[in-house]
Coordinates of C-alpha atoms in Angstrom, one line a residue:
M1 CA 412.8 50.6 210.8
S2 CA 411.6 48.4 207.9
G3 CA 415.1 48.0 206.7
S4 CA 416.4 47.0 210.0
R5 CA 413.6 44.5 210.4
A6 CA 414.4 43.0 207.0
G7 CA 418.1 42.8 207.9
S8 CA 417.3 41.0 211.1
E9 CA 415.0 38.5 209.3
E10 CA 417.7 37.8 206.8
K11 CA 420.2 37.1 209.6
V12 CA 417.7 34.8 211.3
G13 CA 417.0 33.0 208.0
S14 CA 420.7 32.6 207.3
R15 CA 421.2 31.2 210.8
Q16 CA 418.4 28.6 210.3
R17 CA 419.8 27.6 206.9
L18 CA 423.2 27.3 208.5
Q19 CA 421.9 25.1 211.3
M20 CA 420.1 22.9 208.8
K21 CA 423.3 22.5 206.8
V22 CA 425.2 21.5 210.0
N23 CA 422.6 18.9 210.9
E24 CA 422.7 17.5 207.4
Y25 CA 426.5 17.4 207.5
K26 CA 426.5 15.5 210.9
E27 CA 423.9 13.0 209.6
N28 CA 426.0 12.3 206.5
Q29 CA 429.1 12.0 208.5
N30 CA 427.5 9.4 210.8
I31 CA 426.5 7.4 207.8
T32 CA 429.8 7.4 205.9
C33 CA 432.1 6.7 208.9
V34 CA 431.7 3.0 209.7
S35 CA 434.1 1.1 211.9
L36 CA 434.1 -2.6 213.1
R37 CA 435.9 -1.7 216.2
P38 CA 434.2 0.0 219.2
V39 CA 435.2 3.7 219.4
Q40 CA 435.3 5.5 222.6
T41 CA 433.5 8.8 222.3
T42 CA 433.9 11.9 224.4
V43 CA 431.3 14.7 224.7
L44 CA 433.0 18.0 224.4
G45 CA 431.6 21.2 225.5
K46 CA 432.7 23.0 222.4
T47 CA 432.4 22.0 218.7
P48 CA 435.7 20.7 217.2
K49 CA 437.2 21.9 214.0
V50 CA 437.3 19.2 211.4
Y51 CA 439.1 19.1 208.0
L52 CA 438.0 16.4 205.6
V53 CA 440.8 15.5 203.2
P54 CA 440.1 12.4 200.9
F55 CA 443.0 10.4 199.7
S56 CA 443.9 6.8 198.7
L57 CA 446.7 4.9 200.4
S58 CA 447.2 2.2 197.8
N59 CA 447.3 4.5 194.7
Y60 CA 448.6 7.7 196.2
K61 CA 449.5 10.6 194.0
P62 CA 450.1 14.1 195.4
D63 CA 448.3 15.8 192.5
Q64 CA 445.0 13.9 193.3
I65 CA 444.5 15.5 196.7
K66 CA 442.1 18.4 196.6
H67 CA 441.5 20.7 199.5
S68 CA 438.2 22.2 200.4
K69 CA 438.0 25.9 200.1
S70 CA 437.4 28.0 203.1
L71 CA 433.8 28.6 203.9
L72 CA 434.4 31.5 206.2
D73 CA 436.5 34.5 205.6
K74 CA 437.9 34.6 209.1
N75 CA 439.7 31.2 208.6
S76 CA 441.1 31.9 205.1
N77 CA 444.6 32.7 206.3
N78 CA 444.9 29.3 208.1
E79 CA 443.6 27.5 205.0
V80 CA 446.2 29.1 202.8
A81 CA 449.0 28.1 205.1
C82 CA 447.7 24.6 205.2
K83 CA 447.6 24.4 201.4
K84 CA 451.3 25.1 201.2
C85 CA 452.4 22.5 203.6
K86 CA 449.8 19.8 202.9
K87 CA 451.6 18.1 200.0
T88 CA 454.9 17.8 201.8
E89 CA 453.4 16.5 205.0
I90 CA 451.2 13.9 203.4
R91 CA 454.1 12.7 201.2
K92 CA 456.4 12.3 204.3
T93 CA 453.8 10.6 206.4
C94 CA 452.8 8.1 203.7
R95 CA 456.4 7.2 203.0
R96 CA 457.0 6.5 206.6
I97 CA 453.8 4.4 207.1
L98 CA 453.3 2.6 203.9
T99 CA 455.9 0.0 202.9
P100 CA 455.9 -2.6 200.2
R101 CA 455.1 -5.4 202.7
M102 CA 452.2 -3.4 204.0
E103 CA 450.7 -3.2 200.6
G104 CA 450.8 -7.1 200.4
T105 CA 449.5 -7.9 203.8
S106 CA 446.9 -5.2 204.4
S107 CA 445.3 -4.8 201.0
K108 CA 441.9 -5.4 202.4
A109 CA 442.3 -2.7 205.1
E110 CA 443.5 -0.2 202.5
S111 CA 440.7 -0.9 200.2
T112 CA 438.2 -0.3 203.0
L113 CA 440.0 3.0 203.9
Q114 CA 440.1 4.1 200.3
K115 CA 436.4 3.5 199.9
S116 CA 435.5 5.5 203.0
S117 CA 437.8 8.3 202.1
L118 CA 436.4 8.4 198.5
D119 CA 432.9 8.6 199.8
V120 CA 433.8 11.5 202.0
Y121 CA 435.6 13.2 199.1
T122 CA 432.6 12.9 196.8
E123 CA 430.2 14.3 199.4
S124 CA 432.5 17.3 200.0
N125 CA 432.8 18.0 196.3
K126 CA 429.0 18.0 196.0
R127 CA 428.7 20.5 198.7
Q128 CA 431.5 22.7 197.1
H129 CA 429.7 22.7 193.8
K130 CA 426.4 23.7 195.4
S131 CA 427.7 26.7 197.3
T132 CA 430.8 27.4 199.2
S133 CA 428.9 29.8 201.4
D134 CA 426.6 26.9 202.8
T135 CA 429.4 24.8 204.3
V136 CA 430.4 25.4 207.8
I137 CA 433.7 25.0 209.5
L138 CA 433.2 24.2 213.2
S139 CA 435.6 26.0 215.4
V140 CA 436.9 24.8 218.7
D141 CA 438.9 26.5 221.3
R142 CA 442.6 26.0 220.9
E143 CA 442.9 24.6 224.3
S144 CA 440.4 21.8 223.8
S145 CA 441.9 20.8 220.4
Q146 CA 445.4 20.7 221.8
D147 CA 444.2 18.4 224.7
L148 CA 442.4 16.1 222.3
D149 CA 445.4 15.8 220.0
S150 CA 447.8 15.2 222.9
D151 CA 445.6 12.4 224.3
E152 CA 444.9 10.4 221.1
D153 CA 447.9 11.0 218.8
T154 CA 451.2 9.9 220.1
T155 CA 452.6 8.5 216.8
P156 CA 455.6 10.4 215.5
G157 CA 455.1 11.8 212.1
L158 CA 451.3 11.7 212.3
D159 CA 450.9 14.8 214.5
E160 CA 452.0 17.0 211.7
F161 CA 449.4 15.4 209.4
S162 CA 446.6 17.9 210.5
G163 CA 444.4 17.0 207.5
L164 CA 443.3 13.7 209.1
S165 CA 441.1 13.3 212.1
S166 CA 442.3 11.6 215.3
Y167 CA 440.4 8.4 214.5
E168 CA 442.0 8.1 211.0
R169 CA 445.5 8.7 212.5
K170 CA 444.9 6.0 215.2
R171 CA 443.6 3.7 212.5
L172 CA 446.7 4.2 210.3
K173 CA 448.8 3.5 213.3
N174 CA 447.1 0.2 214.0
I175 CA 447.4 -0.8 210.4
S176 CA 451.1 -0.1 210.3
E177 CA 451.7 -2.0 213.6
N178 CA 449.8 -5.0 212.3
A179 CA 451.6 -4.9 209.0
N180 CA 455.0 -4.9 210.8
F181 CA 453.9 -7.8 213.0
F182 CA 452.7 -10.0 210.2
A183 CA 455.8 -9.2 208.2
S184 CA 458.0 -10.3 211.1
L185 CA 456.2 -13.7 211.2
Q186 CA 457.1 -14.4 207.5
L187 CA 453.9 -16.3 206.9
S188 CA 454.1 -16.2 203.2
E189 CA 457.5 -17.8 203.2
S190 CA 456.3 -20.6 205.6
A191 CA 453.2 -21.2 203.4
A192 CA 455.4 -21.5 200.3
R193 CA 457.7 -24.1 202.1
L194 CA 454.6 -26.1 203.2
R195 CA 453.2 -26.2 199.7
E196 CA 456.5 -27.6 198.4
M197 CA 456.6 -30.3 201.1
I198 CA 453.0 -31.3 200.4
K199 CA 453.7 -31.6 196.7
K200 CA 456.8 -33.7 197.3
R201 CA 455.0 -36.1 199.8
Q202 CA 451.9 -36.6 197.7
P203 CA 452.1 -40.2 196.2
P204 CA 451.5 -40.6 192.6
E205 CA 447.9 -41.6 191.8
S206 CA 447.6 -45.2 190.6
K207 CA 444.8 -45.6 188.2
R208 CA 443.4 -49.0 187.9
K209 CA 443.4 -50.3 184.4
K210 CA 439.9 -51.2 183.3
P211 CA 439.6 -54.4 181.3
K212 CA 438.9 -53.8 177.7
K213 CA 435.4 -54.8 176.6
R214 CA 435.3 -57.4 173.9
E215 CA 432.9 -56.2 171.3
N216 CA 432.6 -59.4 169.4
G217 CA 433.4 -61.8 172.3
T218 CA 431.0 -64.5 173.4
G219 CA 429.5 -64.3 176.9
C220 CA 429.6 -66.9 179.7
R221 CA 428.1 -70.2 178.9
R222 CA 424.9 -71.1 180.8
S223 CA 423.3 -74.5 181.3
M224 CA 420.3 -75.0 179.0
R225 CA 418.9 -77.4 181.6
L226 CA 418.9 -74.7 184.2
L227 CA 417.4 -72.3 181.8
K228 CA 414.7 -74.9 181.0
V229 CA 415.5 -74.7 177.3
D230 CA 416.0 -77.6 174.8
P231 CA 419.0 -77.5 172.4
S232 CA 416.9 -76.0 169.7
G233 CA 416.1 -73.0 172.0
V234 CA 412.5 -73.8 172.7
S235 CA 411.4 -73.5 176.3
L236 CA 410.5 -76.7 178.0
P237 CA 407.1 -77.2 179.8
A238 CA 407.1 -76.7 183.6
T239 CA 407.4 -80.0 185.5
P240 CA 404.9 -80.6 188.3
T241 CA 406.6 -80.4 191.7
Q242 CA 406.2 -83.4 193.9
P243 CA 406.2 -83.1 197.7
T244 CA 409.5 -84.4 199.2
L245 CA 409.2 -86.8 202.1
I246 CA 411.7 -86.1 204.9
A247 CA 413.1 -89.4 206.1
D248 CA 413.2 -90.0 209.8
E249 CA 416.7 -89.9 211.2
N250 CA 415.9 -92.6 213.8
P251 CA 413.2 -94.9 212.4
L252 CA 411.7 -97.4 214.8
L253 CA 412.9 -101.0 214.4
P254 CA 410.2 -103.5 213.5
P255 CA 408.3 -105.0 216.4
G256 CA 409.1 -108.5 217.6
P257 CA 412.4 -110.3 218.3
L258 CA 415.6 -109.3 216.5
E259 CA 418.5 -111.5 215.7
M260 CA 421.9 -110.9 217.3
T261 CA 423.7 -109.7 214.3
P262 CA 427.0 -108.0 215.1
E263 CA 427.6 -104.8 213.0
N264 CA 431.3 -105.0 213.3
R265 CA 431.8 -108.7 212.3
D266 CA 430.4 -111.6 210.3
D267 CA 427.7 -113.5 212.2
D268 CA 428.7 -116.8 210.6
S269 CA 432.2 -116.8 212.0
E270 CA 433.3 -119.4 214.5
L271 CA 434.6 -116.8 216.7
F272 CA 431.2 -115.2 217.2
K273 CA 429.6 -118.6 218.0
R274 CA 432.2 -119.2 220.7
F275 CA 431.6 -115.7 222.0
L276 CA 427.9 -116.4 222.4
Q277 CA 428.5 -119.7 224.0
T278 CA 430.9 -118.1 226.5
W279 CA 428.2 -115.6 227.6
A280 CA 425.5 -118.3 227.8
N281 CA 427.6 -120.6 230.0
V282 CA 428.6 -118.0 232.6
S283 CA 427.4 -119.0 236.1
K284 CA 425.5 -116.9 238.5
T285 CA 427.4 -115.2 241.3
S286 CA 426.9 -116.7 244.7
S287 CA 424.8 -114.5 247.0
K288 CA 426.8 -115.4 250.1
N289 CA 429.1 -112.4 249.7
T290 CA 426.2 -110.0 249.9
E291 CA 425.4 -111.2 253.4
K292 CA 428.8 -110.4 254.8
E293 CA 429.5 -107.3 256.8
L294 CA 431.0 -104.2 255.2
A295 CA 434.7 -104.2 254.8
N296 CA 436.9 -101.9 256.8
I297 CA 437.6 -98.6 255.2
K298 CA 441.3 -99.1 255.5
S299 CA 441.2 -102.5 253.7
Y300 CA 438.8 -101.0 251.2
K301 CA 441.2 -98.2 250.4
A302 CA 444.1 -100.7 250.1
N303 CA 442.1 -102.7 247.6
L304 CA 441.2 -99.6 245.6
S305 CA 444.8 -98.5 245.5
G306 CA 445.7 -101.8 243.7
M307 CA 443.3 -101.1 240.8
V308 CA 445.1 -99.9 237.7
I309 CA 444.4 -99.1 234.1
N310 CA 446.5 -99.8 231.0
E311 CA 446.2 -99.7 227.2
D312 CA 444.7 -103.2 227.2
T313 CA 441.8 -102.2 229.3
V314 CA 440.8 -99.1 227.2
H315 CA 438.9 -99.6 224.0
K316 CA 436.2 -98.0 221.8
V317 CA 433.1 -100.2 222.0
T318 CA 430.3 -98.2 220.5
K319 CA 429.7 -95.2 218.2
G320 CA 428.8 -92.0 220.0
A321 CA 428.4 -91.2 223.7
I322 CA 427.8 -93.9 226.3
F323 CA 424.6 -93.5 228.3
S324 CA 424.7 -96.7 230.4
V325 CA 427.3 -99.3 231.6
A326 CA 426.8 -102.7 233.2
L327 CA 429.3 -105.3 234.5
H328 CA 428.5 -109.0 234.3
P329 CA 428.5 -110.6 237.8
S330 CA 430.8 -113.4 236.8
E331 CA 433.8 -114.1 239.0
I332 CA 435.7 -115.9 236.2
R333 CA 435.4 -113.6 233.2
T334 CA 435.3 -109.9 232.9
L335 CA 432.4 -108.9 230.7
V336 CA 431.3 -105.3 230.1
A337 CA 428.2 -104.1 228.4
A338 CA 427.6 -100.5 227.2
G339 CA 424.5 -98.7 225.8
A340 CA 425.2 -95.9 223.4
K341 CA 423.4 -92.8 222.2
S342 CA 423.0 -94.2 218.8
G343 CA 420.9 -97.2 220.1
Q344 CA 423.8 -99.7 220.0
V345 CA 424.7 -102.2 222.7
G346 CA 428.3 -103.2 222.8
L347 CA 429.7 -106.2 224.5
W348 CA 433.4 -106.6 225.5
D349 CA 435.1 -109.6 226.8
L350 CA 438.4 -108.5 228.4
T351 CA 439.7 -112.1 228.8
H352 CA 440.7 -112.2 225.1
Q353 CA 444.3 -111.4 224.3
S354 CA 443.2 -109.3 221.4
K355 CA 440.8 -106.4 222.2
E356 CA 439.3 -106.5 218.7
D357 CA 438.4 -110.1 219.0
G358 CA 436.4 -109.6 222.2
V359 CA 434.2 -106.7 221.1
Y360 CA 430.8 -107.1 219.4
V361 CA 428.3 -104.4 218.6
F362 CA 424.6 -104.8 218.1
Q363 CA 421.7 -102.5 217.1
P364 CA 418.6 -103.5 219.1
H365 CA 417.3 -99.9 219.4
S366 CA 417.1 -96.8 217.2
Q367 CA 417.6 -94.1 220.0
P368 CA 419.8 -93.8 223.1
V369 CA 420.0 -96.7 225.4
S370 CA 419.6 -95.0 228.8
C371 CA 419.3 -98.1 231.1
L372 CA 421.1 -101.5 230.9
Y373 CA 421.1 -104.3 233.5
F374 CA 422.0 -108.0 233.6
S375 CA 419.2 -110.1 234.8
P376 CA 419.6 -111.1 238.5
A377 CA 417.8 -114.4 237.9
N378 CA 419.7 -115.4 234.7
P379 CA 423.0 -113.6 233.9
A380 CA 422.8 -114.8 230.3
H381 CA 420.1 -112.2 229.8
I382 CA 420.7 -108.5 229.4
L383 CA 417.8 -106.1 229.4
S384 CA 418.1 -102.7 227.6
L385 CA 415.7 -99.7 227.6
S386 CA 415.7 -97.0 225.0
Y387 CA 414.2 -93.6 224.3
D388 CA 412.4 -95.1 221.3
G389 CA 409.8 -96.7 223.6
T390 CA 411.1 -100.3 223.6
L391 CA 412.4 -102.6 226.3
R392 CA 414.3 -105.6 225.0
C393 CA 416.0 -108.7 226.5
G394 CA 419.1 -110.1 224.9
D395 CA 419.2 -113.9 225.2
F396 CA 422.7 -115.1 224.4
S397 CA 421.6 -118.7 224.4
K398 CA 419.1 -118.0 221.6
A399 CA 421.1 -115.2 220.0
I400 CA 418.0 -112.9 219.8
F401 CA 416.7 -109.7 221.3
E402 CA 413.3 -110.4 222.5
E403 CA 410.8 -107.5 222.9
V404 CA 409.5 -107.2 226.4
Y405 CA 407.6 -103.9 226.3
R406 CA 406.8 -101.5 223.5
D407 CA 404.9 -98.2 223.4
E408 CA 405.5 -96.1 220.3
R409 CA 403.5 -93.2 221.7
S410 CA 405.8 -92.7 224.6
S411 CA 409.5 -92.4 225.4
F412 CA 411.1 -94.5 228.2
S413 CA 413.8 -93.1 230.6
S414 CA 414.6 -95.9 233.1
F415 CA 413.5 -99.2 234.6
D416 CA 414.2 -101.6 237.5
F417 CA 413.3 -105.0 238.7
L418 CA 410.4 -105.2 241.1
G419 CA 410.9 -108.9 241.9
E420 CA 414.1 -110.7 242.7
D421 CA 413.3 -113.2 239.9
A422 CA 413.2 -110.4 237.4
S423 CA 409.8 -111.3 236.2
T424 CA 408.1 -107.9 237.0
L425 CA 409.5 -104.6 236.0
I426 CA 408.7 -100.9 236.7
V427 CA 409.3 -98.5 233.8
G428 CA 409.6 -94.7 234.0
H429 CA 408.4 -92.5 231.1
W430 CA 409.7 -89.1 230.2
N431 CA 406.2 -87.7 230.4
G432 CA 405.9 -88.6 234.1
N433 CA 404.0 -91.9 233.7
I434 CA 404.9 -95.2 235.4
S435 CA 404.3 -98.6 233.9
L436 CA 404.2 -102.0 235.6
V437 CA 405.2 -104.8 233.2
D438 CA 405.0 -108.6 233.8
R439 CA 407.3 -110.6 231.6
R440 CA 405.3 -113.8 232.3
T441 CA 402.2 -112.6 230.4
S442 CA 402.0 -112.7 226.6
G443 CA 402.3 -109.6 224.6
T444 CA 404.4 -106.5 224.8
S445 CA 402.0 -104.2 226.7
Y446 CA 402.0 -103.0 230.3
E447 CA 399.9 -104.4 233.1
K448 CA 399.2 -101.1 234.8
L449 CA 399.8 -97.5 233.8
I450 CA 400.1 -94.9 236.6
N451 CA 400.0 -91.1 236.3
S452 CA 402.6 -89.8 238.8
S453 CA 402.7 -86.4 240.3
L454 CA 405.9 -85.6 238.4
S455 CA 406.1 -83.9 235.0
K456 CA 409.2 -85.9 234.0
I457 CA 410.9 -89.0 235.4
R458 CA 414.6 -89.5 234.8
T459 CA 415.5 -92.5 236.9
V460 CA 413.5 -95.3 238.8
H461 CA 415.1 -97.5 241.5
V462 CA 413.5 -100.1 243.7
H463 CA 414.3 -100.6 247.4
P464 CA 416.6 -103.7 247.7
V465 CA 414.9 -105.0 250.9
H466 CA 411.4 -103.6 250.9
R467 CA 410.7 -104.0 247.2
Q468 CA 407.3 -102.4 247.4
Y469 CA 409.0 -99.0 247.6
F470 CA 410.6 -97.3 244.7
I471 CA 412.2 -93.9 244.2
T472 CA 411.9 -91.6 241.2
A473 CA 413.9 -88.6 240.2
G474 CA 412.0 -85.8 238.5
L475 CA 413.1 -82.4 237.3
R476 CA 413.6 -80.9 240.8
D477 CA 411.8 -83.3 243.2
I478 CA 412.5 -86.7 244.5
H479 CA 409.4 -88.9 245.2
I480 CA 409.1 -92.3 247.0
Y481 CA 406.0 -94.4 246.1
D482 CA 404.4 -97.5 247.4
T483 CA 403.3 -100.0 244.7
R484 CA 400.5 -101.1 246.9
H485 CA 398.9 -97.6 246.8
L486 CA 399.2 -96.6 243.2
N487 CA 396.3 -94.7 241.5
P488 CA 396.1 -94.9 237.8
R489 CA 394.7 -91.4 237.6
R490 CA 397.0 -89.5 239.9
S491 CA 399.3 -91.1 242.5
Q492 CA 400.5 -89.1 245.5
P493 CA 404.0 -90.0 246.8
L494 CA 404.7 -91.1 250.3
I495 CA 407.7 -88.8 250.7
S496 CA 408.9 -85.8 248.7
L497 CA 412.4 -84.5 248.8
T498 CA 412.4 -80.8 247.8
E499 CA 415.9 -79.7 248.8
H500 CA 417.2 -79.6 245.3
T501 CA 417.3 -76.2 243.5
K502 CA 418.2 -77.3 240.0
S503 CA 417.7 -80.2 237.6
I504 CA 418.2 -83.7 239.1
A505 CA 420.1 -86.4 237.2
S506 CA 419.5 -89.5 239.3
A507 CA 418.5 -90.9 242.7
Y508 CA 419.4 -94.4 244.0
F509 CA 418.9 -96.5 247.1
S510 CA 422.0 -98.1 248.7
P511 CA 422.5 -101.6 247.2
L512 CA 422.4 -103.8 250.3
T513 CA 420.1 -102.3 253.0
G514 CA 418.6 -99.3 251.2
N515 CA 419.2 -97.2 254.3
R516 CA 420.8 -94.4 252.2
V517 CA 419.7 -92.4 249.1
V518 CA 422.2 -90.6 246.9
T519 CA 421.1 -87.9 244.5
T520 CA 423.0 -86.0 241.8
C521 CA 421.9 -82.4 241.0
A522 CA 423.0 -79.7 238.6
D523 CA 423.6 -77.3 241.5
C524 CA 427.1 -79.0 241.9
K525 CA 426.0 -81.0 245.0
L526 CA 425.7 -84.7 245.9
R527 CA 423.2 -85.2 248.6
I528 CA 422.9 -88.3 250.9
F529 CA 419.6 -88.9 252.8
D530 CA 418.8 -91.3 255.6
S531 CA 416.2 -93.7 254.4
S532 CA 416.5 -96.3 257.2
C533 CA 412.9 -95.4 258.3
I534 CA 410.6 -94.6 255.4
S535 CA 408.1 -92.3 257.0
S536 CA 406.7 -88.9 256.2
E537 CA 410.2 -87.4 256.1
I538 CA 413.7 -88.5 255.2
P539 CA 416.5 -86.3 256.8
L540 CA 419.4 -85.0 254.9
L541 CA 422.7 -86.4 256.2
T542 CA 425.5 -85.0 254.0
T543 CA 426.0 -82.5 251.2
I544 CA 429.1 -83.0 249.0
R545 CA 430.3 -80.2 246.8
H546 CA 431.1 -81.7 243.4
N547 CA 431.3 -80.2 239.9
T548 CA 428.4 -81.7 238.0
I549 CA 428.2 -79.2 235.1
T550 CA 429.2 -81.4 232.1
G551 CA 427.9 -79.1 229.4
R552 CA 426.1 -80.0 226.2
W553 CA 428.3 -82.6 224.6
L554 CA 429.1 -84.8 227.7
T555 CA 426.7 -87.3 229.3
R556 CA 425.4 -86.1 232.7
F557 CA 427.0 -87.5 235.8
Q558 CA 425.1 -90.1 237.9
A559 CA 426.5 -90.9 241.3
V560 CA 426.0 -94.7 242.1
W561 CA 426.7 -96.9 245.1
D562 CA 429.5 -99.5 245.3
P563 CA 427.7 -102.9 245.6
K564 CA 430.4 -104.2 247.9
Q565 CA 430.6 -101.1 250.1
E566 CA 427.2 -99.4 250.3
D567 CA 428.5 -96.4 252.3
C568 CA 430.7 -95.3 249.4
V569 CA 429.6 -93.4 246.2
I570 CA 431.3 -93.5 242.7
V571 CA 431.0 -90.5 240.4
G572 CA 432.9 -89.0 237.5
S573 CA 434.9 -85.8 237.7
M574 CA 435.5 -82.7 235.6
A575 CA 438.9 -82.0 237.3
H576 CA 442.3 -82.1 235.7
P577 CA 444.0 -84.5 235.3
R578 CA 441.0 -86.7 234.5
R579 CA 439.8 -89.1 237.2
V580 CA 437.0 -91.1 238.8
E581 CA 436.3 -90.3 242.5
I582 CA 434.9 -92.2 245.4
F583 CA 433.3 -90.4 248.4
H584 CA 432.2 -91.8 251.8
E585 CA 428.7 -91.0 253.0
T586 CA 430.2 -88.6 255.5
G587 CA 431.5 -86.5 252.6
K588 CA 435.1 -87.4 252.8
Q589 CA 437.0 -88.4 249.7
V590 CA 438.0 -92.1 249.8
H591 CA 440.0 -92.6 246.6
S592 CA 440.6 -91.1 243.1
F593 CA 441.4 -93.2 240.1
F594 CA 444.0 -91.6 237.8
G595 CA 444.9 -93.2 234.5
G596 CA 447.6 -90.9 233.2
E597 CA 447.7 -91.1 229.4
C598 CA 445.2 -93.9 229.4
L599 CA 442.5 -91.7 231.0
V600 CA 442.4 -88.4 229.2
S601 CA 438.6 -87.9 228.9
V602 CA 435.7 -87.6 231.3
C603 CA 434.0 -90.9 232.4
S604 CA 430.5 -89.7 233.0
I605 CA 428.9 -93.2 233.6
N606 CA 430.6 -95.6 236.0
T607 CA 429.7 -98.9 237.6
M608 CA 431.4 -101.3 240.0
H609 CA 431.5 -105.1 240.0
P610 CA 429.3 -106.6 242.7
T611 CA 432.0 -108.8 244.2
R612 CA 435.3 -108.0 242.5
Y613 CA 437.4 -104.9 242.5
I614 CA 436.7 -103.9 238.9
L615 CA 435.5 -100.4 237.8
A616 CA 434.2 -99.7 234.3
G617 CA 433.6 -96.1 233.1
G618 CA 432.3 -94.9 229.8
N619 CA 432.9 -91.5 228.1
S620 CA 431.1 -89.5 225.5
S621 CA 433.0 -90.9 222.5
G622 CA 432.2 -94.6 223.0
K623 CA 435.3 -95.7 224.9
I624 CA 435.3 -98.0 228.0
H625 CA 437.9 -97.5 230.7
V626 CA 438.4 -100.5 233.1
F627 CA 440.3 -100.3 236.4
M628 CA 441.1 -103.7 237.9
N629 CA 443.6 -105.5 240.0

């Protein structure tokens, strides 16, 4: 009994040791077999029979393959049969699979396979040296092994290679197919051709030659004065810096009267003396024509059509842009005066055969001359107002520019005559103030200074009939005041015109009756108001679309009335070809003055002769263009 028990215990112990060995073998097998591709696994009901045969594909030698001995006596016959045919089968299979191209294209795959097979081989050798009785060959039914081989192995030649597992046979099949595919692409040959093409196209590298450094050469010479060093090499003492005084670009002229000294000619010449005598002897225009009724539009258009321009009526009178133009009221001679941005006043007598002989330029101001009028009481006097805060009267009989009004703390913008005898004046300031000046009193100061309700005043114009009223153009508002109700502190206007949406350039009463007011605005509109009854409101009659955007370098447009035809307005134009246009108060265009090659610039400032059909226009370069019969 004791012997049987001992035998049974030995059998149980051997079975446990056998089970432990199988588990160790399975764990080691899971560790060594690593694949990057997902492998489909099937769970079999019976344990398969596995033969592990290590070999190398790259360095294959039949003598290196070693077979594991049989571990069980019942399978010894099958193992002996396998030993006899193993060498021939492996040799045929490797010759069929491995090709010279495969060795070049799949070296990486072979090295991986070799490493895994060597690991398996070493582990099997270790187990053989320990004990051949501890290894276990797992048997499987013949039916299950045949089904597995038929499903997974379809490659000819590999079915006979029973020493490899189904996974290794499938892997060798994929390697052979990939090797054949890459060999058919001929990538190595294409890469070689591309390398040759790149080498041929690569331009030769041009290396810039560096200038050779002069070891004993002298450096660049430097100014010893700039280095503040004297010729002996001793540094000079620092000179004290003195404050530099910036000179004023437009210094004010000295107060008091100024002599009429032409800048373009010699004042001692006989020609200049005759020129002054001509201006002093011109007679005043008769006022009978102003009492006549307005001419018919048809006859007016016919007279305008007869006005032409030629090379003799175009001349450069001043330097810089023209800000104001005035025509002498003489019916005998054609005399034109122009005020420039530079402060010059130019006089041009068109009756001279030579244009150069009839032009004289004076400098009574230091800043732009924005307003210029001939005196209605004495046409030998011309009054000019400037931004520099001076108002002067040029007397041709005395050949001097008398100073009428001076205020160095303010800048003047416009003026007009309050009385018909030109003894009293009203002056507008850029800061919004209004001055009343009486020429009959001594001194150059104002009689009354009024603070208006406007922040700026651009133009001032007096009503031709009711001279107690005057109109001012501000930034965006038009105000009408009564001189009898002016408050020095803050004067409120009688009427305010607030229809303008942008900056206003000018506002003028009609010249004969004052029943109309024309305004020029930067919103490209000319507006005409009915001022026949000055009350709390002045209705808007007409709005004329007209381009008034002159830009930075051109003088702004100012629409003015024709003194002969007070229902017609004269204004410059930005259209091409260049022209000067006349509009009726109803908004209809009456006439356009074209000059062809003689008029190639914009005439921003225009004026009409009070009795004759003469039009004078000034541009922004100092030229005067005259249209006349």
